[in-house]
Short mmCIF file of C-alpha atoms and ligand atoms in Angstrom, two decimals:
data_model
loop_
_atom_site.label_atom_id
_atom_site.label_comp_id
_atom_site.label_asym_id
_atom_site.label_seq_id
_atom_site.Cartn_x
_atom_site.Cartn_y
_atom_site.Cartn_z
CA UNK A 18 60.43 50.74 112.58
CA UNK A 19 63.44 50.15 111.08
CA UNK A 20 62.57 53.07 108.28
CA UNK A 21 61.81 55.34 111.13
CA UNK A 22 65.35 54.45 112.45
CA UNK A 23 67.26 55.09 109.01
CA UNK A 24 65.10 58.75 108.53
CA UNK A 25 66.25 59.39 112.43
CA UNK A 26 70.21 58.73 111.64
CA UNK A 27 69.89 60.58 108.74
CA UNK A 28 68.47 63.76 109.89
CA UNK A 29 71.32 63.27 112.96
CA UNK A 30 73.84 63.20 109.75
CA UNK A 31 72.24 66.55 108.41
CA UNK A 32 72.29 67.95 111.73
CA UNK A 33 76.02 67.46 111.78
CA UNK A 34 76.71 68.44 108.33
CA UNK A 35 74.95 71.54 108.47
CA UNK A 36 76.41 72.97 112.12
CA UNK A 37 80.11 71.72 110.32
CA UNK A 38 79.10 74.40 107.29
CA UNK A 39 78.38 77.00 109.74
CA UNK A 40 81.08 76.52 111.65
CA UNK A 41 83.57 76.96 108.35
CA UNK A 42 81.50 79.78 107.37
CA UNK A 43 81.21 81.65 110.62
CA UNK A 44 84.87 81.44 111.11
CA UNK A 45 85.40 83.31 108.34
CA UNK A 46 83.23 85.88 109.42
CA UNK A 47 85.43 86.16 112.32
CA UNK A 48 88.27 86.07 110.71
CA UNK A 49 90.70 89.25 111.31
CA UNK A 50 90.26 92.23 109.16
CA UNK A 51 93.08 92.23 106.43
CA UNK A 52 96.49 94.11 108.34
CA UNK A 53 96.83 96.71 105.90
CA UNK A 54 100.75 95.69 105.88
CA UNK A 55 99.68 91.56 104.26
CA UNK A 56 98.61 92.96 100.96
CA UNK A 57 96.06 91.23 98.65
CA UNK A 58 95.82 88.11 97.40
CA UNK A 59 97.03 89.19 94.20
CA UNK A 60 100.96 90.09 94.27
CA UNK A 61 101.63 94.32 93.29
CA UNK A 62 103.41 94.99 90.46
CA UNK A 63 106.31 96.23 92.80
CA UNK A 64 107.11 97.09 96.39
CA UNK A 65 109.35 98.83 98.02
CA UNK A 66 110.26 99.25 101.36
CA UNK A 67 113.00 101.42 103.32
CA UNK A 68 114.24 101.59 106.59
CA UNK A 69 116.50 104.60 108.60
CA UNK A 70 117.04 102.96 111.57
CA UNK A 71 115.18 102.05 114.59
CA UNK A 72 116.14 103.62 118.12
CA UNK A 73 114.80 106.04 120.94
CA UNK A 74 113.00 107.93 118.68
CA UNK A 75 111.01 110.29 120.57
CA UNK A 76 108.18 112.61 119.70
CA UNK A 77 109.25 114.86 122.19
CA UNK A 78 112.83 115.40 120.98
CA UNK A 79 111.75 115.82 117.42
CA UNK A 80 110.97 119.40 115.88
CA UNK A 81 108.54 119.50 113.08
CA UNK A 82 111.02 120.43 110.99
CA UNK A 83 113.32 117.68 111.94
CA UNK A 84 110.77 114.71 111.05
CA UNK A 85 109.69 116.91 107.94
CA UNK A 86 113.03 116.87 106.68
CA UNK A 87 113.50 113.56 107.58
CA UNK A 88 109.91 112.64 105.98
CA UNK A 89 111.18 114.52 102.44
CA UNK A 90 114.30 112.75 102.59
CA UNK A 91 113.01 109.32 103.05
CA UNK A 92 110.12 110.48 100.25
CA UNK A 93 112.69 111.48 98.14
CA UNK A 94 115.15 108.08 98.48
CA UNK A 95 111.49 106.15 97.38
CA UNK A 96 110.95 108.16 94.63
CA UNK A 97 114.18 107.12 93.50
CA UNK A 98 113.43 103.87 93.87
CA UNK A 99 109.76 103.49 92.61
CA UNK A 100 111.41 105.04 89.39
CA UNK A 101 113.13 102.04 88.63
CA UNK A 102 110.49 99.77 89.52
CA UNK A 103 108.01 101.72 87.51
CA UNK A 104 110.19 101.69 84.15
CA UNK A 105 110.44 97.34 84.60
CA UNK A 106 113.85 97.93 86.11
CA UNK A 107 115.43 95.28 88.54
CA UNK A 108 114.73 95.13 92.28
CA UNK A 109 118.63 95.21 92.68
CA UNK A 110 118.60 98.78 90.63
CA UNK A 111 116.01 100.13 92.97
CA UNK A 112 117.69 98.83 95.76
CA UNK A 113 120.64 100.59 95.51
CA UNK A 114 119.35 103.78 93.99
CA UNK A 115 117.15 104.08 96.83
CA UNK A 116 119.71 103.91 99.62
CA UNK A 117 121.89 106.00 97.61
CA UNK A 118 119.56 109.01 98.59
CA UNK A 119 119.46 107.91 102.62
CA UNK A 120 123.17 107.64 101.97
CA UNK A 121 123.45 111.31 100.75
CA UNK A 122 121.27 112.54 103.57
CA UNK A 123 123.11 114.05 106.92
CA UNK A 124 119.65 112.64 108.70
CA UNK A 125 120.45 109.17 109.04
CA UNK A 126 123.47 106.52 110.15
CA UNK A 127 124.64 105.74 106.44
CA UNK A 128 126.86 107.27 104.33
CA UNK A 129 127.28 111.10 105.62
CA UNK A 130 125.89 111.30 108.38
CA UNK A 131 127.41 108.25 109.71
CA UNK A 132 128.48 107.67 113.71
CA UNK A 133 132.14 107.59 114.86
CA UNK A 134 134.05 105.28 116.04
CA UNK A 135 135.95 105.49 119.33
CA UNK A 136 138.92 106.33 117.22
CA UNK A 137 137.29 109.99 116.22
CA UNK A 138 136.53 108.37 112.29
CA UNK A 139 134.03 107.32 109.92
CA UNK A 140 134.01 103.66 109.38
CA UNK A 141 131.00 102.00 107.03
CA UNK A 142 129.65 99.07 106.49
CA UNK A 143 127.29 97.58 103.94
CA UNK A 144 125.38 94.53 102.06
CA UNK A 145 123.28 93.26 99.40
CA UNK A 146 121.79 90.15 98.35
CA UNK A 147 119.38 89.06 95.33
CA UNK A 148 116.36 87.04 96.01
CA UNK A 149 116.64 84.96 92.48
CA UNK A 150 120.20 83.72 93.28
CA UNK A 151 121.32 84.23 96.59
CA UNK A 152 124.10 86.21 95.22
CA UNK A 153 125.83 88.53 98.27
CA UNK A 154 128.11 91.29 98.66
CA UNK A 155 129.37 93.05 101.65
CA UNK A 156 131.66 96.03 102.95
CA UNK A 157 132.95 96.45 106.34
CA UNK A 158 135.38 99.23 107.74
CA UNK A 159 134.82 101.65 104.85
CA UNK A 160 136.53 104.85 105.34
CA UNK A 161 136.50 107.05 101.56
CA UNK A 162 133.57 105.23 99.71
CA UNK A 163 130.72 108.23 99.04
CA UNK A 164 128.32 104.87 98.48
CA UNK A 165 129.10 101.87 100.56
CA UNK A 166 125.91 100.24 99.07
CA UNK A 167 127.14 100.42 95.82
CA UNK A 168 130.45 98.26 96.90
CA UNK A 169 128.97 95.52 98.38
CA UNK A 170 126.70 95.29 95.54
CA UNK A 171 130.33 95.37 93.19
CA UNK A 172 131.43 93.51 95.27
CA UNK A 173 128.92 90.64 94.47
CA UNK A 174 128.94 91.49 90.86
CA UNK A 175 132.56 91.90 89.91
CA UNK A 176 134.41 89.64 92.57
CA UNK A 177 134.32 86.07 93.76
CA UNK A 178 133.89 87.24 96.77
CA UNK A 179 131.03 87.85 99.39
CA UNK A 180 132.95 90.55 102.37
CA UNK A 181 136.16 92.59 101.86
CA UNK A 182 136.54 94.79 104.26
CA UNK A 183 139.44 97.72 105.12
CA UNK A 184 141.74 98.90 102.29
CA UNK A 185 141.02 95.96 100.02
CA UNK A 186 137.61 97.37 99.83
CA UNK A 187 138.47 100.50 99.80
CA UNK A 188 140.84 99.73 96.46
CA UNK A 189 138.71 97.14 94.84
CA UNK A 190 135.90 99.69 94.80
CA UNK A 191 137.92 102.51 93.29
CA UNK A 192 139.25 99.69 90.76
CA UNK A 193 135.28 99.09 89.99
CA UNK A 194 134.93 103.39 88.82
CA UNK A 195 133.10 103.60 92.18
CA UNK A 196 133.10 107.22 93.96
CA UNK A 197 136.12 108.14 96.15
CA UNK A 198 135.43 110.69 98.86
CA UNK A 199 137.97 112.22 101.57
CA UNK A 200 136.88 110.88 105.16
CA UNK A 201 136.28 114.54 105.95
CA UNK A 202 132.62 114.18 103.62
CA UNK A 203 131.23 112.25 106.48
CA UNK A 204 131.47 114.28 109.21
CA UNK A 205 128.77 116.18 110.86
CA UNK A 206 128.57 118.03 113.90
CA UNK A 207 125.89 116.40 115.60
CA UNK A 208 127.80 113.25 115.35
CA UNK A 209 130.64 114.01 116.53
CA UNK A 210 128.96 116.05 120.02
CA UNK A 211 127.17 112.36 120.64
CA UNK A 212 131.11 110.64 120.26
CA UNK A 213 132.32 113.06 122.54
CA UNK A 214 129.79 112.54 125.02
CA UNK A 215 129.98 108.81 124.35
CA UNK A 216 133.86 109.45 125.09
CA UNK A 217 133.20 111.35 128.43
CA UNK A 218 131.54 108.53 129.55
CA UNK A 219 129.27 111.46 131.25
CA UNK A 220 127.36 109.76 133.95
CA UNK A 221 123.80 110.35 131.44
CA UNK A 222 120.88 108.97 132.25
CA UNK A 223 120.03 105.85 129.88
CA UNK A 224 117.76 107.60 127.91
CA UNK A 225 120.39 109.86 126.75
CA UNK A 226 123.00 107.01 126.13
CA UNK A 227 120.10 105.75 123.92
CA UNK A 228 119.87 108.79 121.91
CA UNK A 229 124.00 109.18 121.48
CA UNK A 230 124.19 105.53 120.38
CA UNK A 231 120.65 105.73 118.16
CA UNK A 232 120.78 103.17 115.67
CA UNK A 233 120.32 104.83 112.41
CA UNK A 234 121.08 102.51 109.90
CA UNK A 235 119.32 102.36 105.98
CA UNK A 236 117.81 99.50 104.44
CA UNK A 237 115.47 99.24 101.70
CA UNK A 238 113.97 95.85 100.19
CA UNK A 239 112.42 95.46 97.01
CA UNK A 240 109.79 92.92 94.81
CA UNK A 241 110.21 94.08 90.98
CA UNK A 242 107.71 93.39 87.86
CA UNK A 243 109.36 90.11 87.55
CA UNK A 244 108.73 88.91 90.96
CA UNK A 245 112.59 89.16 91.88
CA UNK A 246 113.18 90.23 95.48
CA UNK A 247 116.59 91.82 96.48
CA UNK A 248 117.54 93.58 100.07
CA UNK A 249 120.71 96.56 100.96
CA UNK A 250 121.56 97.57 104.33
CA UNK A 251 123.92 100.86 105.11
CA UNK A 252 125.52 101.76 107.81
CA UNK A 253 128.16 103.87 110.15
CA UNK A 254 127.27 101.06 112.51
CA UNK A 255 127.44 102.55 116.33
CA UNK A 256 128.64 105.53 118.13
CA UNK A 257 131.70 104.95 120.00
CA UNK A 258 132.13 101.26 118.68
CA UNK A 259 135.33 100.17 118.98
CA UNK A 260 137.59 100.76 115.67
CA UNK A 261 137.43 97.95 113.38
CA UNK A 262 134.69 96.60 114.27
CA UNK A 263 132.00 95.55 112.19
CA UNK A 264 128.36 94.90 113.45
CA UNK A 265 125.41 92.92 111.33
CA UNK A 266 125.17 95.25 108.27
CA UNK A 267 127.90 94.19 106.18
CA UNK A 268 126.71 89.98 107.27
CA UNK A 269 124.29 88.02 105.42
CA UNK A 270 121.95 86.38 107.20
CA UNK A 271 121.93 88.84 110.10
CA UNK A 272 121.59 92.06 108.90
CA UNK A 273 120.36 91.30 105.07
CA UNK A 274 119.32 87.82 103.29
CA UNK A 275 116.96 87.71 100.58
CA UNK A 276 115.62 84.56 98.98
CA UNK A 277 112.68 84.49 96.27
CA UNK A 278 111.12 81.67 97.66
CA UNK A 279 110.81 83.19 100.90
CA UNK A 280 111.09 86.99 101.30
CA UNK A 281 113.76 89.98 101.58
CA UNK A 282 115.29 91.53 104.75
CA UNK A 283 117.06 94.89 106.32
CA UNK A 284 117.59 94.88 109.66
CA UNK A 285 118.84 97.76 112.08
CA UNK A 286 119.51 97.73 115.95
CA UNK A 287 122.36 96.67 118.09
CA UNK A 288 124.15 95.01 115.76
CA UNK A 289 125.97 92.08 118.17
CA UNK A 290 122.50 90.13 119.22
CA UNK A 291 121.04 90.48 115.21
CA UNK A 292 124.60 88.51 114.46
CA UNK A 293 124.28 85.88 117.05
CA UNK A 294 120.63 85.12 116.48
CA UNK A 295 121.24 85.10 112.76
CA UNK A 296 118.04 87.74 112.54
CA UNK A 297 117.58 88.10 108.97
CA UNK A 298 117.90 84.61 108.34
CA UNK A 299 116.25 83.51 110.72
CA UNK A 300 113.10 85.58 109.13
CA UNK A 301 113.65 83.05 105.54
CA UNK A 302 113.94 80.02 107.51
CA UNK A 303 111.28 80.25 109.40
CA UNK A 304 108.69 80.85 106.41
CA UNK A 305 111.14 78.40 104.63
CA UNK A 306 110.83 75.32 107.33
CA UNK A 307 108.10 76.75 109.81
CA UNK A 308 105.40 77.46 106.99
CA UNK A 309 104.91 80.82 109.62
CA UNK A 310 103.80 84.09 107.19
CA UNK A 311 106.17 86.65 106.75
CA UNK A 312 104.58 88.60 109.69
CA UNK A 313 104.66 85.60 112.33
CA UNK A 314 107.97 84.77 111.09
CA UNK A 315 109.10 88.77 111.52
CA UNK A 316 107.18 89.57 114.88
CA UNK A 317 108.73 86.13 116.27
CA UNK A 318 112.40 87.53 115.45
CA UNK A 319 111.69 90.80 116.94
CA UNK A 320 109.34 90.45 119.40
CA UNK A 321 110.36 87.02 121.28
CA UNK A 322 113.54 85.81 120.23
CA UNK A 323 115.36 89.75 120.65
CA UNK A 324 113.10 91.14 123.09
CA UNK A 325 114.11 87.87 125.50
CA UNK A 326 117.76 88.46 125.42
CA UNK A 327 118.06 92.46 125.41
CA UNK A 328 118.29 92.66 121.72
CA UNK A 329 116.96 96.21 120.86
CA UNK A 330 116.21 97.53 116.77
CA UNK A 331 113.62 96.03 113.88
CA UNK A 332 113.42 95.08 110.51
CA UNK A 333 112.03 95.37 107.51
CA UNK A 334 110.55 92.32 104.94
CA UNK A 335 108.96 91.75 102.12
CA UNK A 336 107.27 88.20 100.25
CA UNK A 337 107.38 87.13 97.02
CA UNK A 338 103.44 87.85 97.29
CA UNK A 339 104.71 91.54 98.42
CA UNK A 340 103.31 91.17 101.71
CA UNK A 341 105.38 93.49 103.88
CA UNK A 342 106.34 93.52 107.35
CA UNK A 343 108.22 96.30 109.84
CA UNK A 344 108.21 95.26 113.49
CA UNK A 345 110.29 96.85 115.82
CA UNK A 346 111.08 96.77 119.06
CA UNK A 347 112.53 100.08 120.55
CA UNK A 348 110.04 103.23 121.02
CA UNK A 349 110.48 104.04 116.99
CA UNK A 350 111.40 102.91 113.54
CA UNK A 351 111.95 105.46 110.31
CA UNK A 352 110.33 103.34 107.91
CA UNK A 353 108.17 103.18 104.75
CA UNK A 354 106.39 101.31 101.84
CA UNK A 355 105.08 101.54 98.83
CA UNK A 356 103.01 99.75 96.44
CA UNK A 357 102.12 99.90 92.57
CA UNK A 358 98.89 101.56 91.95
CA UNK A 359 99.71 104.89 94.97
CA UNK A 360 99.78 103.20 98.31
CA UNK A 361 102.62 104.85 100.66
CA UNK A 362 103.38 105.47 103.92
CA UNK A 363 105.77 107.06 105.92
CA UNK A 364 106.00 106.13 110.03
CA UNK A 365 108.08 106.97 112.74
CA UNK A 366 106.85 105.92 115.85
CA UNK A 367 104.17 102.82 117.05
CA UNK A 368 103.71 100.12 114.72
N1 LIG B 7 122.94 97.45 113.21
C1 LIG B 7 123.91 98.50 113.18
C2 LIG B 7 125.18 98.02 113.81
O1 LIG B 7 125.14 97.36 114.82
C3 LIG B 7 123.46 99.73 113.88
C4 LIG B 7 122.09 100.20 113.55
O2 LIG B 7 121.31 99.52 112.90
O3 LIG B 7 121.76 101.32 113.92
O4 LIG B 7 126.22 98.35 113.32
#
């Protein structure tokens, strides 16, 4: 009797056991298939993604050869950087190369090509931080600089300083060798029609507003061969903004952080809600104290946190495991990656 007992618990125990296997097993089956943007297990060699800005992109107001100009452009700027990476250069390097060429290009809100302000001018902003160090620069109010990326990268390097802005930029750059440029280089006509409008204050429909004030910022983020991240933002911040000021591009922690431990940022939208909810920060901390992925941790910032207060734009990121991530939350993002080995893609519109 009591044998018959034991052999009855114990095929009970083996009952359990076995539906607990099954159970592990089947829900890996179901587990989701891999999002082609959370890589492999096994970390790239390098990655690189870019940004141009996130806004009302809309199929219907873009020509084909509008987004293939666009397309080459942004192809071109990752060439540049995948270059670097390729040769064992720094994250940093590819960084800045890379938004040099968005910088360059008339297409986007960086560089030439950059929005006005209220005041009928050109004023710039930019950052850079390195994932290994947590070493910052930024510009802000940059008015002759052909590469604002490459200052607040100097200025990281060469000063003590994290964020000059104005004419002590302006001269501490030139003091560094970097490239002066009359404020005349950055204007283009399209620009200045949208300022004009802006300064109308035409009765437009919203849509239109949108377009005028379409956030066109660059970014780029990086992971190099020796698993260093680093992250650059550029921008001519909004149309119409009031002179002097300065939006989330040229701040750490809102528009750009980086952090090896954690992952690399770039943000673009409307640049007042990314400062007050710390955006690109907030990305780091909450795969530094949250244990959330670099996508939960990205969509969060985007999709809850922004969309709940009227915070329009997106971001870019990147994890030490070169992971990436690009949610946005207006009708379109410019925005691409790369990978060692030939992965790339370019997108414009749904994520
Ligand atoms: N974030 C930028 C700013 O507010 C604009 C943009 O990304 O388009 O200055």
């Amino acid at each position: 009797m009591r044998s018959l007992l034991q052999l009855a618990i114990l095929f009970c125990l083996g009952v359990v056991l076995y539906g607990c296997q099954e159970t592990g097993s089947s829900s890996l089956t179901a587990a989701p298939a891999q999002d082609p943007y959370s890589g492999s297990a096994e970390r790239p060699e390098y990655v690189l993604v870019i940004h141009g800005g996130a806004g009302t992109i809309l199929k219907e107001n873009m020509t084909d050869e509008r987004a293939a100009a666009i397309t080459a452009a942004m192809n071109a700027a990752m060439d540049a950087g995948e270059a670097v990476l390729k040769a064992g250069g720094s994250s940093a390097d590819a960084v800045e190369k890379t938004i040099w060429v968005l910088e360059d290009s008339p297409y986007f809100n960086s560089g030439r090509g950059a929005v006005f302000t209220n005041a009928g001018i050109n004023e710039l902003d930019a950052s850079f931080m390195t994932g290994e160090d947590q070493m910052a620069g930024a510009v802000g109010g940059i008015t002759n600089l052909k590469h604002p990326i490459s200052a607040a990268r100097a200025v990281m390097e060469k000063s003590e300083h994290v964020l000059l802005t104005g004419k002590g930029a302006e001269e501490f750059a030139a003091g560094q060798g970097l490239e002066v440029v009359d404020p005349s280089y950055f204007f283009t006509q399209e620009r200045y029609d949208a300022l004009q409008r802006a300064l109308k204050g035409e009765k437009v429909e919203q849509e239109k507003i949108d377009v005028d004030k379409k956030h066109g910022t660059v970014g780029c983020v990086a992971l190099d061969k020796n698993g260093n991240l680093a992250a650059g933002t550029s921008t001519g911040g909004m149309t119409n903004k009031r002179f002097n000021r300065l939006g989330d591009s040229p701040i750490i922690g809102a528009g750009t952080y980086a952090n090896n431990a954690t992952c690399a940022v770039s943000c673009t939208g409307w640049g007042e809600f990314f400062i007050r909810y710390a955006v690109a920060y907030d990305v780091h901390a909450r795969m530094a104290y949250a244990d959330a992925t670099l996508k939960e941790a990205a969509d969060a910032v985007i999709h809850n946190t922004l969309v709940e207060k009227g915070g329009t734009g997106g971001l870019i990121a990147l994890d030490a495991q070169g992971n990436v991530a690009m949610p946005f939350n207006t009708p379109g993002m410019y925005r691409g990656y790369l990978k060692a080995g030939g992965e790339r893609e370019i997108k414009f519109y749904e994520e």
